[in-house]
Short mmCIF file of C-alpha atoms and ligand atoms in Angstrom, two decimals:
data_model
loop_
_atom_site.label_atom_id
_atom_site.label_comp_id
_atom_site.label_asym_id
_atom_site.label_seq_id
_atom_site.Cartn_x
_atom_site.Cartn_y
_atom_site.Cartn_z
CA MET A 136 3.01 -6.46 32.52
CA THR A 137 5.87 -7.03 30.25
CA THR A 138 5.34 -10.62 29.31
CA ALA A 139 4.46 -10.72 25.65
CA THR A 140 1.81 -13.33 25.09
CA SER A 141 0.36 -13.83 21.58
CA THR A 142 -3.14 -13.51 22.81
CA SER A 143 -4.68 -14.18 19.38
CA ALA A 144 -2.66 -17.39 18.93
CA LEU A 145 -3.66 -18.71 22.39
CA ASP A 146 -7.32 -17.68 21.81
CA LYS A 147 -7.36 -19.49 18.50
CA GLN A 148 -5.96 -22.57 20.15
CA LEU A 149 -8.45 -22.58 23.02
CA ALA A 150 -11.41 -21.94 20.73
CA ARG A 151 -10.75 -25.41 19.11
CA PHE A 152 -11.49 -27.17 22.37
CA LYS A 153 -14.49 -27.56 24.59
CA GLU A 154 -14.40 -28.41 28.33
CA ILE A 155 -15.78 -31.69 29.56
CA GLN A 156 -16.30 -32.79 33.24
CA VAL A 157 -14.30 -35.80 33.98
CA GLY A 158 -14.51 -38.30 36.85
CA GLY A 159 -17.43 -37.58 39.18
CA THR A 160 -18.78 -39.66 42.02
CA GLN A 161 -20.98 -41.77 39.68
CA TYR A 162 -17.92 -43.85 38.74
CA LEU A 163 -17.03 -44.77 42.31
CA ASP A 164 -19.83 -47.21 43.19
CA ARG A 165 -17.68 -50.31 42.94
CA LEU A 166 -14.77 -48.95 44.79
CA SER A 167 -13.91 -50.23 48.34
CA ASP A 168 -13.19 -47.76 51.22
CA GLY A 169 -9.43 -48.63 50.80
CA ASP A 170 -9.65 -47.80 47.05
CA ARG A 171 -11.28 -44.48 47.80
CA LYS A 172 -8.64 -43.71 50.35
CA ALA A 173 -5.88 -44.48 47.81
CA ILE A 174 -7.30 -41.97 45.33
CA PRO A 175 -5.75 -38.73 46.90
CA LEU A 176 -2.36 -40.46 47.05
CA LEU A 177 -2.53 -41.47 43.46
CA VAL A 178 -3.66 -38.00 42.34
CA GLN A 179 -0.44 -36.72 44.03
CA VAL A 180 1.56 -39.21 41.93
CA GLY A 181 -0.16 -37.87 38.87
CA LYS A 182 0.92 -34.31 39.71
CA LEU A 183 4.58 -35.46 40.09
CA ILE A 184 4.30 -37.24 36.72
CA ASP A 185 3.14 -33.91 35.30
CA GLN A 186 6.33 -32.30 36.57
CA ILE A 187 8.52 -34.98 35.07
CA TYR A 188 6.85 -34.51 31.75
CA ILE A 189 7.16 -30.89 31.85
CA ARG A 190 10.93 -31.35 32.29
CA GLN A 191 11.05 -33.92 29.47
CA LEU A 192 9.39 -31.67 26.81
CA TRP A 193 11.86 -28.91 26.48
CA SER A 194 14.90 -27.56 28.39
CA GLY A 195 13.40 -24.25 29.20
CA ASN A 196 9.91 -25.60 30.16
CA GLU A 197 10.31 -25.76 33.89
CA ARG A 198 11.48 -22.09 34.06
CA LEU A 199 8.70 -21.00 31.85
CA HIS A 200 6.06 -22.74 33.94
CA ALA A 201 7.61 -21.25 37.16
CA HIS A 202 7.63 -17.83 35.60
CA ILE A 203 3.99 -17.96 34.30
CA HIS A 204 2.82 -19.31 37.71
CA SER A 205 4.67 -16.55 39.62
CA LYS A 206 2.55 -13.93 37.83
CA SER A 207 0.21 -11.86 39.93
CA PRO A 208 -2.63 -11.62 39.12
CA ARG A 209 -2.56 -15.06 37.46
CA ASP A 210 -3.57 -15.02 33.76
CA ALA A 211 -6.36 -17.63 33.60
CA LYS A 212 -6.09 -18.15 29.88
CA LEU A 213 -2.39 -18.67 29.89
CA ASP A 214 -2.63 -21.14 32.80
CA LEU A 215 -5.14 -23.11 30.89
CA GLY A 216 -3.07 -23.10 27.76
CA LEU A 217 -0.03 -24.41 29.62
CA GLN A 218 -2.11 -26.90 31.58
CA LEU A 219 -3.60 -28.31 28.31
CA PHE A 220 -0.51 -28.32 26.11
CA LYS A 221 2.05 -28.72 28.92
CA GLY A 222 4.45 -26.36 27.00
CA PRO A 223 4.18 -23.21 24.95
CA TRP A 224 3.20 -25.03 21.63
CA GLY A 225 -0.40 -25.91 20.77
CA LEU A 226 -2.25 -27.88 18.06
CA ASP A 227 -0.12 -28.14 14.80
CA GLU A 228 2.84 -27.26 17.10
CA GLU A 229 1.87 -23.53 16.89
CA LYS A 230 3.63 -21.41 19.52
CA PHE A 231 1.24 -19.43 21.67
CA ILE A 232 3.64 -17.88 24.22
CA GLU A 233 6.38 -15.42 23.05
CA SER A 234 9.87 -15.47 24.58
CA VAL A 235 10.07 -13.88 28.05
CA LYS A 236 12.86 -11.34 27.97
CA GLU A 237 12.91 -10.31 31.57
CA ALA A 238 13.24 -13.90 32.73
CA GLU A 239 15.59 -14.66 29.79
CA ILE A 240 13.39 -17.45 28.48
CA HIS A 241 13.91 -17.90 24.76
CA ILE A 242 11.10 -20.11 23.25
CA PRO A 243 12.05 -21.72 19.98
CA HIS A 244 9.56 -21.41 17.15
CA ASP A 245 8.95 -25.15 17.08
CA PRO A 246 9.09 -27.78 19.92
CA PRO A 247 12.71 -29.10 19.76
CA GLN A 248 13.07 -32.35 17.95
CA HIS A 249 15.29 -33.74 20.67
CA GLY A 250 12.83 -32.79 23.44
CA ASN A 251 14.89 -32.43 26.65
CA TYR A 252 16.27 -35.95 26.33
CA TYR A 253 19.52 -34.84 24.65
CA PRO A 254 21.76 -31.83 24.89
CA ASP A 255 20.27 -28.86 23.11
CA ASP A 256 23.34 -28.58 20.81
CA ILE A 257 23.28 -32.26 19.72
CA SER A 258 23.02 -33.31 16.08
CA LYS A 259 21.61 -36.68 14.89
CA GLN A 260 25.02 -37.35 13.31
CA GLU A 261 26.86 -36.74 16.59
CA TYR A 262 24.39 -39.19 18.29
CA SER A 263 24.78 -41.90 15.72
CA ASP A 264 28.58 -41.58 15.57
CA TRP A 265 28.68 -41.86 19.40
CA VAL A 266 26.33 -44.93 19.45
CA ALA A 267 28.44 -46.53 16.73
CA SER A 268 31.48 -46.20 18.87
CA LEU A 269 29.93 -47.98 21.83
CA THR A 270 29.49 -51.63 22.72
CA GLY A 271 27.84 -53.77 25.38
CA GLN A 272 26.04 -52.13 28.25
CA ALA A 273 27.10 -48.59 27.20
CA LYS A 274 25.42 -49.19 23.74
CA LYS A 275 22.33 -50.51 25.31
CA GLU A 276 22.00 -47.59 27.64
CA ALA A 277 22.56 -45.09 24.72
CA GLU A 278 19.57 -46.72 22.95
CA SER A 279 17.36 -47.29 26.03
CA TYR A 280 13.99 -45.92 26.51
CA TYR A 281 14.77 -45.00 30.05
CA HIS A 282 18.04 -43.08 29.91
CA VAL A 283 18.66 -39.40 28.95
CA VAL A 284 21.75 -38.38 27.01
CA LYS A 285 23.90 -35.53 28.48
CA ARG A 286 26.98 -33.84 27.56
CA ASP A 287 29.85 -34.76 29.87
CA PRO A 288 31.28 -31.46 31.15
CA ALA A 289 34.71 -33.00 31.58
CA THR A 290 35.22 -34.38 28.08
CA GLY A 291 32.57 -32.47 26.01
CA GLY A 292 31.44 -35.89 24.75
CA LEU A 293 28.05 -37.59 25.32
CA LYS A 294 27.03 -39.89 28.28
CA THR A 295 23.88 -41.48 29.53
CA VAL A 296 22.00 -40.83 32.77
CA PRO A 297 19.19 -43.25 33.92
CA TYR A 298 15.79 -41.86 34.43
CA SER A 299 15.89 -42.92 38.03
CA GLU A 300 18.72 -40.41 38.49
CA GLU A 301 17.57 -37.65 36.13
CA TYR A 302 14.05 -37.42 37.64
CA LYS A 303 14.98 -38.54 41.12
CA ASP A 304 13.46 -35.35 42.81
CA PHE A 305 10.01 -36.49 41.43
CA LEU A 306 10.47 -40.28 41.19
CA GLU A 307 11.39 -40.84 44.85
CA PRO A 308 8.29 -39.12 46.35
CA ALA A 309 6.13 -40.80 43.62
CA ALA A 310 7.43 -44.14 44.67
CA ALA A 311 6.77 -43.56 48.30
CA LEU A 312 3.18 -42.60 47.38
CA LEU A 313 2.70 -45.59 45.16
CA LYS A 314 3.78 -47.82 48.15
CA GLN A 315 1.25 -46.08 50.50
CA ALA A 316 -1.44 -46.46 47.94
CA ALA A 317 -0.63 -50.20 47.58
CA GLU A 318 -1.29 -50.63 51.28
CA LEU A 319 -4.82 -49.39 50.73
CA VAL A 320 -6.24 -50.81 47.41
CA SER A 321 -8.42 -53.98 47.58
CA ASP A 322 -7.22 -55.92 44.51
CA GLU A 323 -4.10 -57.93 45.02
CA SER A 324 -3.00 -57.71 41.42
CA LEU A 325 -3.28 -53.80 41.49
CA GLU A 326 -1.42 -53.88 44.81
CA LYS A 327 1.35 -55.84 43.19
CA PHE A 328 1.66 -53.45 40.24
CA LEU A 329 1.84 -50.39 42.46
CA ARG A 330 4.60 -51.89 44.45
CA SER A 331 6.59 -53.03 41.53
CA ARG A 332 6.18 -49.74 39.63
CA ALA A 333 7.38 -47.88 42.76
CA GLU A 334 10.50 -50.20 42.62
CA ALA A 335 11.01 -49.51 39.02
CA PHE A 336 11.02 -45.73 39.74
CA LEU A 337 14.01 -46.33 41.98
CA THR A 338 15.90 -49.05 40.03
CA ASN A 339 15.13 -48.05 36.39
CA GLU A 340 14.08 -51.54 35.65
CA TYR A 341 10.61 -51.51 34.06
CA VAL A 342 10.06 -55.01 32.53
CA ASP A 343 8.66 -56.71 35.67
CA SER A 344 6.22 -53.97 36.47
CA ASP A 345 5.07 -53.64 32.87
CA VAL A 346 4.23 -57.37 33.15
CA ASP A 347 2.37 -56.65 36.43
CA TRP A 348 0.47 -53.98 34.74
CA LEU A 349 -0.69 -56.35 32.02
CA ARG A 350 -1.76 -58.78 34.70
CA ILE A 351 -3.98 -56.39 36.74
CA SER A 352 -7.18 -58.31 37.28
CA LYS A 353 -10.25 -57.51 35.24
CA GLU A 354 -12.12 -57.44 38.54
CA SER A 355 -10.19 -54.60 40.03
CA ALA A 356 -12.50 -51.63 40.31
CA LEU A 357 -9.59 -49.22 40.26
CA ASP A 358 -7.05 -48.99 37.47
CA VAL A 359 -3.76 -47.18 37.31
CA THR A 360 -1.40 -46.66 34.32
CA CYS A 361 1.69 -44.88 35.41
CA GLY A 362 5.18 -44.82 34.01
CA PRO A 363 7.40 -43.96 30.97
CA TYR A 364 5.70 -45.12 27.80
CA GLU A 365 5.22 -43.04 24.56
CA ASN A 366 8.12 -41.85 22.59
CA TYR A 367 6.47 -39.12 20.39
CA THR A 368 8.23 -36.28 22.23
CA ASP A 369 11.60 -37.65 21.16
CA LYS A 370 10.93 -36.50 17.57
CA MET A 371 14.65 -36.92 16.73
CA LEU A 372 14.80 -40.69 17.37
CA SER A 373 11.46 -41.95 18.79
CA ILE A 374 13.24 -43.71 21.50
CA ARG A 375 13.04 -41.88 24.93
CA ALA A 376 9.81 -42.64 26.77
CA ALA A 377 7.69 -39.82 28.28
CA TYR A 378 5.98 -40.23 31.69
CA GLU A 379 2.27 -40.40 31.80
CA PHE A 380 -0.32 -41.20 34.44
CA TYR A 381 -3.98 -42.33 34.39
CA LEU A 382 -6.29 -43.09 37.28
CA HIS A 383 -9.45 -44.94 36.14
CA ALA A 384 -12.45 -46.71 37.54
CA ARG A 385 -13.40 -49.86 35.71
CA ASP A 386 -16.57 -49.72 33.62
CA PHE A 387 -18.12 -53.00 34.32
CA ALA A 388 -21.23 -52.47 32.18
CA SER A 389 -19.33 -51.95 28.92
CA SER A 390 -17.00 -54.83 30.05
CA ALA A 391 -19.98 -57.06 29.84
CA ILE A 392 -20.81 -55.94 26.21
CA LEU A 393 -17.14 -56.41 25.29
CA ALA A 394 -17.22 -59.96 26.78
CA LYS A 395 -20.20 -60.70 24.53
CA PHE A 396 -18.26 -59.62 21.52
CA SER A 397 -15.18 -61.66 22.45
CA ASP A 398 -17.24 -64.75 23.21
CA ARG A 399 -18.56 -64.61 19.66
CA LEU A 400 -15.26 -63.84 17.93
CA GLN A 401 -14.91 -67.15 16.15
CA ASP A 402 -18.59 -67.22 15.28
CA MET A 403 -18.35 -63.78 13.78
CA GLU A 404 -15.34 -64.93 11.67
CA ASP A 405 -17.21 -67.85 10.37
CA GLN A 406 -20.11 -65.60 9.30
CA LEU A 407 -17.96 -63.14 7.24
CA PRO A 408 -19.16 -62.76 3.66
CA VAL A 409 -16.05 -64.27 2.16
CA ASP A 410 -14.85 -67.64 0.91
CA GLU A 411 -13.59 -70.07 3.62
CA LEU A 412 -10.06 -69.52 2.33
CA TYR A 413 -10.19 -65.98 3.93
CA LYS A 414 -11.23 -67.09 7.33
CA ALA A 415 -9.03 -67.92 10.28
CA LYS A 416 -9.47 -70.59 12.80
CA GLY A 417 -8.72 -70.69 16.55
CA LEU A 418 -9.02 -66.99 17.15
CA HIS A 419 -8.10 -65.36 20.44
CA PRO A 420 -9.91 -62.29 21.67
CA PRO A 421 -7.64 -59.26 22.14
CA ALA A 422 -6.97 -57.97 25.66
CA ILE A 423 -9.21 -54.96 26.04
CA ILE A 424 -10.50 -53.20 29.20
CA THR A 425 -12.99 -50.37 29.45
CA VAL A 426 -12.66 -47.63 32.09
CA ASN A 427 -13.83 -44.19 33.14
CA GLN A 428 -11.11 -41.67 33.78
CA LEU A 429 -10.82 -39.98 37.12
CA TYR A 430 -7.56 -38.12 36.65
CA SER A 431 -4.45 -37.98 34.40
CA GLY A 432 -1.20 -36.33 34.22
CA GLY A 433 2.09 -36.14 32.22
CA ASP A 434 2.20 -36.91 28.58
CA VAL A 435 -1.49 -36.70 28.08
CA ALA A 436 -2.04 -33.30 26.40
CA VAL A 437 -5.03 -32.45 24.18
CA PRO A 438 -6.34 -33.77 21.87
CA MET A 439 -7.41 -36.11 24.72
CA THR A 440 -6.54 -39.75 24.47
CA ALA A 441 -9.72 -41.84 24.31
CA ALA A 442 -7.82 -45.22 24.10
CA TYR A 443 -4.33 -46.47 24.37
CA ASN A 444 -2.49 -49.78 23.73
CA LEU A 445 0.51 -50.45 26.00
CA PRO A 446 3.40 -51.18 26.67
CA ASN A 447 5.47 -50.30 23.65
CA ASP A 448 8.51 -52.12 25.06
CA GLU A 449 9.06 -55.43 23.29
CA ALA A 450 10.43 -57.21 26.40
CA PRO A 451 7.18 -57.28 28.47
CA ILE A 452 5.09 -57.71 25.26
CA LYS A 453 6.96 -61.03 24.64
CA ILE A 454 6.09 -62.26 28.18
CA ALA A 455 2.47 -61.02 28.57
CA GLY A 456 1.23 -59.44 25.36
CA SER A 457 -0.29 -55.97 25.33
CA LYS A 458 -3.41 -54.31 26.63
CA LEU A 459 -5.89 -51.91 25.10
CA VAL A 460 -7.56 -49.43 27.47
CA ILE A 461 -10.76 -47.67 26.20
CA ILE A 462 -11.85 -44.65 28.20
CA LYS A 463 -15.55 -44.52 28.02
CA ASN A 464 -16.23 -41.06 29.72
CA VAL A 465 -13.70 -39.43 27.37
CA GLN A 466 -15.31 -41.00 24.44
CA GLU A 467 -18.63 -39.75 25.66
CA GLY A 468 -17.34 -36.20 26.05
CA LYS A 469 -16.03 -36.21 22.56
CA PHE A 470 -19.27 -37.58 21.26
CA GLU A 471 -21.40 -34.78 22.98
CA LYS A 472 -19.07 -31.86 22.23
CA VAL A 473 -17.80 -32.84 18.80
CA LEU A 474 -19.76 -35.65 17.15
CA ARG A 475 -23.25 -34.33 18.06
CA PRO A 476 -22.61 -30.88 16.61
CA ILE A 477 -21.21 -32.56 13.48
CA ALA A 478 -24.26 -34.66 13.07
CA GLN A 479 -26.45 -31.65 13.53
CA GLN A 480 -24.64 -29.87 10.74
CA VAL A 481 -24.27 -32.58 8.11
CA LEU A 482 -27.13 -35.04 8.69
CA ASP A 483 -30.69 -35.09 7.55
CA PRO A 484 -32.63 -33.60 10.47
CA GLU A 485 -34.79 -36.67 10.81
CA GLN A 486 -31.75 -38.95 11.12
CA VAL A 487 -29.93 -36.71 13.60
CA LYS A 488 -32.37 -37.99 16.28
CA LYS A 489 -31.05 -41.55 15.84
CA VAL A 490 -27.42 -40.59 16.53
CA GLN A 491 -26.69 -42.09 19.94
CA PHE A 492 -23.69 -42.36 22.16
CA GLU A 493 -24.31 -46.07 22.91
CA ALA A 494 -24.26 -46.85 19.13
CA PHE A 495 -21.06 -44.90 18.82
CA PHE A 496 -19.40 -46.51 21.78
CA GLN A 497 -20.48 -50.13 20.94
CA HIS A 498 -19.05 -49.68 17.41
CA VAL A 499 -15.72 -48.41 18.88
CA LEU A 500 -15.60 -51.63 20.96
CA MET A 501 -16.46 -53.74 17.97
CA HIS A 502 -13.84 -51.85 15.88
CA GLU A 503 -11.20 -52.93 18.27
CA VAL A 504 -12.31 -56.49 18.38
CA ALA A 505 -12.62 -56.62 14.54
CA HIS A 506 -8.87 -55.96 14.23
CA SER A 507 -8.61 -59.70 15.11
CA LEU A 508 -11.03 -60.73 12.38
CA GLY A 509 -10.25 -61.38 8.68
CA PRO A 510 -7.01 -62.37 6.99
CA HIS A 511 -3.67 -61.35 8.66
CA PHE A 512 -1.62 -63.59 6.25
CA LEU A 513 -2.10 -63.90 2.48
CA VAL A 514 -4.38 -66.70 1.45
CA ARG A 515 -1.98 -67.96 -1.08
CA HIS A 516 1.31 -67.30 0.60
CA LYS A 517 0.67 -68.33 4.17
CA GLU A 518 3.94 -67.03 5.59
CA THR A 519 3.51 -63.55 4.19
CA LYS A 520 1.81 -61.00 6.36
CA VAL A 521 -0.86 -58.77 4.86
CA ARG A 522 1.07 -55.87 6.47
CA SER A 523 4.25 -56.59 4.58
CA ALA A 524 2.40 -57.18 1.27
CA LEU A 525 0.39 -53.90 1.41
CA GLU A 526 3.21 -51.77 2.98
CA GLU A 527 2.15 -48.06 2.90
CA TYR A 528 -1.48 -48.98 2.20
CA HIS A 529 -1.79 -51.36 5.05
CA SER A 530 -2.71 -49.03 7.91
CA ALA A 531 -5.53 -47.34 6.11
CA MET A 532 -6.89 -50.74 4.86
CA GLU A 533 -6.64 -52.18 8.29
CA GLU A 534 -8.52 -49.32 9.91
CA ALA A 535 -11.21 -49.52 7.14
CA LYS A 536 -11.35 -53.29 7.76
CA ALA A 537 -11.89 -52.85 11.49
CA ASP A 538 -14.55 -50.24 10.91
CA ILE A 539 -16.62 -52.06 8.29
CA VAL A 540 -16.23 -55.57 9.61
CA GLY A 541 -17.27 -54.10 13.01
CA LEU A 542 -20.37 -52.59 11.53
CA TYR A 543 -21.15 -55.86 9.70
CA ALA A 544 -20.69 -57.85 12.83
CA VAL A 545 -22.90 -55.42 14.78
CA GLY A 546 -25.64 -56.23 12.07
CA LEU A 547 -25.16 -59.97 12.80
CA LEU A 548 -25.46 -59.46 16.54
CA LEU A 549 -28.50 -57.30 16.26
CA LYS A 550 -30.17 -59.99 14.16
CA ASP A 551 -29.49 -62.87 16.40
CA GLY A 552 -30.58 -60.85 19.56
CA THR A 553 -27.09 -60.61 21.16
CA LEU A 554 -27.39 -56.86 21.29
CA SER A 555 -31.12 -56.65 22.05
CA GLY A 556 -32.27 -53.82 24.30
CA GLY A 557 -29.65 -51.31 23.03
CA PRO A 558 -29.53 -49.09 19.93
CA ASP A 559 -31.28 -50.41 16.82
CA ALA A 560 -29.76 -50.81 13.31
CA GLU A 561 -30.82 -47.30 12.23
CA SER A 562 -28.99 -45.84 15.23
CA PHE A 563 -25.84 -47.80 14.37
CA TYR A 564 -25.79 -46.76 10.73
CA MET A 565 -26.75 -43.08 11.25
CA THR A 566 -24.22 -42.64 14.09
CA TYR A 567 -21.60 -44.32 11.87
CA LEU A 568 -22.27 -41.84 9.12
CA ALA A 569 -21.85 -38.91 11.42
CA SER A 570 -18.73 -40.25 12.91
CA ALA A 571 -17.25 -40.64 9.41
CA PHE A 572 -17.16 -36.86 9.06
CA ARG A 573 -15.34 -36.61 12.44
CA SER A 574 -12.56 -38.80 11.14
CA ILE A 575 -12.32 -37.36 7.63
CA ARG A 576 -12.05 -33.94 9.23
CA PHE A 577 -8.62 -34.93 10.59
CA GLY A 578 -7.47 -35.34 6.94
CA ILE A 579 -6.83 -38.30 4.59
CA THR A 580 -3.09 -38.26 5.16
CA GLU A 581 -3.68 -40.24 8.34
CA ALA A 582 -4.78 -43.91 8.35
CA HIS A 583 -8.10 -43.52 10.11
CA GLY A 584 -9.20 -40.53 8.05
CA LEU A 585 -8.21 -42.19 4.81
CA GLY A 586 -9.79 -45.50 5.77
CA GLN A 587 -13.05 -43.73 6.65
CA ALA A 588 -13.04 -41.72 3.38
CA MET A 589 -12.69 -44.87 1.43
CA GLN A 590 -15.68 -46.48 3.20
CA PHE A 591 -17.76 -43.32 2.78
CA GLU A 592 -17.25 -43.02 -0.92
CA TYR A 593 -17.76 -46.77 -1.50
CA LEU A 594 -20.93 -46.94 0.49
CA LYS A 595 -22.27 -43.81 -1.22
CA GLU A 596 -21.56 -45.34 -4.63
CA GLN A 597 -23.46 -48.48 -3.61
CA GLY A 598 -26.50 -46.32 -2.60
CA GLY A 599 -26.17 -46.84 1.22
CA PHE A 600 -25.62 -43.11 1.77
CA ALA A 601 -27.36 -40.26 -0.13
CA TYR A 602 -26.71 -36.60 -0.52
CA ASP A 603 -29.40 -34.06 -0.99
CA ALA A 604 -27.97 -31.16 -3.09
CA GLU A 605 -30.75 -28.82 -2.14
CA THR A 606 -30.52 -29.11 1.71
CA GLU A 607 -26.78 -30.05 1.59
CA LYS A 608 -27.50 -32.85 4.02
CA PHE A 609 -26.39 -36.50 3.98
CA SER A 610 -28.50 -39.48 5.06
CA VAL A 611 -28.44 -43.30 5.35
CA VAL A 612 -30.63 -45.15 2.84
CA MET A 613 -32.02 -47.92 5.00
CA ASP A 614 -33.08 -50.38 2.37
CA LYS A 615 -29.64 -50.23 0.70
CA ILE A 616 -27.13 -49.75 3.50
CA GLU A 617 -27.03 -53.41 4.66
CA ASP A 618 -26.10 -54.75 1.24
CA ALA A 619 -23.57 -51.88 0.77
CA VAL A 620 -21.91 -52.80 4.06
CA ARG A 621 -21.75 -56.46 3.13
CA SER A 622 -20.25 -55.69 -0.25
CA LEU A 623 -17.55 -53.47 1.20
CA THR A 624 -16.78 -56.04 3.77
CA THR A 625 -16.14 -58.66 1.12
CA ARG A 626 -14.16 -56.24 -1.01
CA ILE A 627 -11.78 -55.13 1.76
CA LEU A 628 -11.19 -58.68 3.20
CA VAL A 629 -10.51 -60.12 -0.34
CA LEU A 630 -8.11 -57.18 -1.08
CA GLN A 631 -6.27 -57.91 2.21
CA GLY A 632 -6.13 -61.62 1.83
CA ASP A 633 -5.01 -61.56 -1.76
CA GLY A 634 -2.39 -58.95 -0.88
CA ASP A 635 -2.07 -57.69 -4.54
CA LYS A 636 -0.65 -54.20 -3.74
CA GLN A 637 -1.47 -52.83 -7.30
CA LYS A 638 -5.17 -53.66 -6.81
CA VAL A 639 -5.12 -52.12 -3.38
CA LYS A 640 -3.65 -48.98 -4.79
CA GLU A 641 -6.32 -48.80 -7.37
CA PHE A 642 -8.94 -49.14 -4.75
CA VAL A 643 -7.43 -46.48 -2.40
CA ASP A 644 -6.99 -44.12 -5.43
CA GLN A 645 -10.62 -44.61 -6.41
CA TYR A 646 -12.28 -44.30 -3.11
CA GLY A 647 -9.82 -42.49 -0.76
CA ILE A 648 -10.80 -39.05 -1.94
CA ILE A 649 -12.69 -36.04 -0.51
CA SER A 650 -15.60 -35.35 -2.85
CA PRO A 651 -16.79 -31.65 -3.42
CA GLU A 652 -19.89 -32.28 -1.27
CA VAL A 653 -17.86 -33.63 1.62
CA LYS A 654 -15.33 -30.72 1.25
CA GLN A 655 -18.23 -28.38 1.43
CA ALA A 656 -19.63 -30.04 4.63
CA LEU A 657 -16.25 -29.87 6.23
CA ALA A 658 -15.84 -26.22 5.43
CA THR A 659 -19.31 -25.59 7.09
CA LEU A 660 -18.08 -27.32 10.23
CA GLU A 661 -15.09 -24.91 10.41
CA ASP A 662 -17.35 -21.90 9.70
CA MET A 663 -19.75 -22.87 12.42
CA GLY A 664 -16.86 -23.26 14.98
CA VAL A 665 -17.48 -26.92 15.76
CA PRO A 666 -14.70 -27.81 18.14
CA VAL A 667 -11.96 -30.20 17.15
CA ASP A 668 -11.59 -31.85 20.52
CA VAL A 669 -12.25 -31.58 24.27
CA TYR A 670 -10.16 -30.92 27.40
CA PRO A 671 -10.80 -32.25 30.93
CA LYS A 672 -11.95 -30.50 33.94
CA TYR A 673 -11.24 -32.92 36.77
CA ARG A 674 -13.94 -33.37 39.42
CA ILE A 675 -11.37 -34.53 41.75
CA LEU A 676 -10.17 -31.77 43.97
CA GLU A 677 -6.73 -30.75 44.92
CA ASP A 678 -6.77 -32.96 47.96
CA GLY A 679 -7.91 -35.93 45.92
CA THR A 680 -11.47 -35.97 47.21
CA VAL A 681 -14.32 -36.25 44.69
ZN1 ZN B 853 -8.22 -49.32 14.81
#
């Protein structure tokens, strides 16, 4: 055994994740026979998409995978590491496989900025000089989401190659499988998408099929997301799109709750605790669907995606908007493996009992709906967007807004009976407190973490949360929390609507902090080895049966 693997680095990476079971038979009730027959074909598509993404990540990646998979006996940990991260780098881009001398695979210390979308010897300067020299179609392709850039062996200069050519060996069989699956599925709008996406794989024209994806009916029990979307792996320019694949079963129960929220959108806006000036009229509910994941592939490495908003391409968005997909069973896995252990560590033991997945999930749904609520333009300069007025503070304020307005709105809907039969107010507040720690744990340099830190400190100052120095536990103060939430809702909406950046800065500086007690609690979570996230074990077998 000459392959040098840095076992300690890999062990450290794997220890931060807990396995969850994903996609059992309980999610298939509403599927037709045809839908079920399509599943094995779609799983095969997912595997091909995985192969494409492995190629996209780094120029040596396919050889590395082939080498590791040729080992006998197989190294289960190494297999798992590669399966989770898709390449030799884990969380925080830490390398967990050393270069393989006998196979002449040199693994760079960090994942390459240019992925495998550009020649390895390219510089950003060479790329921009080249683009500047181009016009018309050539320039368009040089800046396209769906072309790679290669070095022309004849001239030594740069040229583009369409994805349909570059990944032909995987896209052609994937297209054939999508067409076969289209023959089987029940819902016509899904059928249409599968056919047009198969076409796109061959023609490299993605707009029509993106629009078809946006128009998949909410009644379709099966849901597929499949194509080139996110551009995070092109760290050099954030242009080239990585392939990803999701197979989902629609979650009709939570769709019904979501529909309740959406139906009450204007009503909730009207009841916000701010002056009429800050309230919008004629609101449209956002396009959101809720699903349970059955299988995924491609650009879907850990930490696991629990929601995504697509497409990113402006062209289809202009025609049909965008769609948010929330993955309930992944949210539930994260809740059980990460949030519950956090609650047990940081919350008063009496209150831990009230921490519930349904409360967590309904607040997630409400958070997404609440992004539509409150001012999006300044109340005194109607043409100026809140986003452009608040600049670098906007994202954290907007996330805090969605959280707190969401919680406030849940309070309204509990009182008027809309949410009766589910979790009670105590459950919502206590679950919310536990989940604050989960977000703050990711750090306050990121919008969700900073937004959550601000809310936490403000609500604590208002007496809605308490800290017991003796037991080192946090708790919700039930007779104060409601007023505290109302006060913070007013404060954030007014800061957004007024758009005075200096005032917002003062607010963020005052509350966007990690206090010594919180710091201590976060350190305890690390010491106790509470995982950071989860990874999937798919219940779907190799042949696609469940
Ligand atoms: Zn959000």
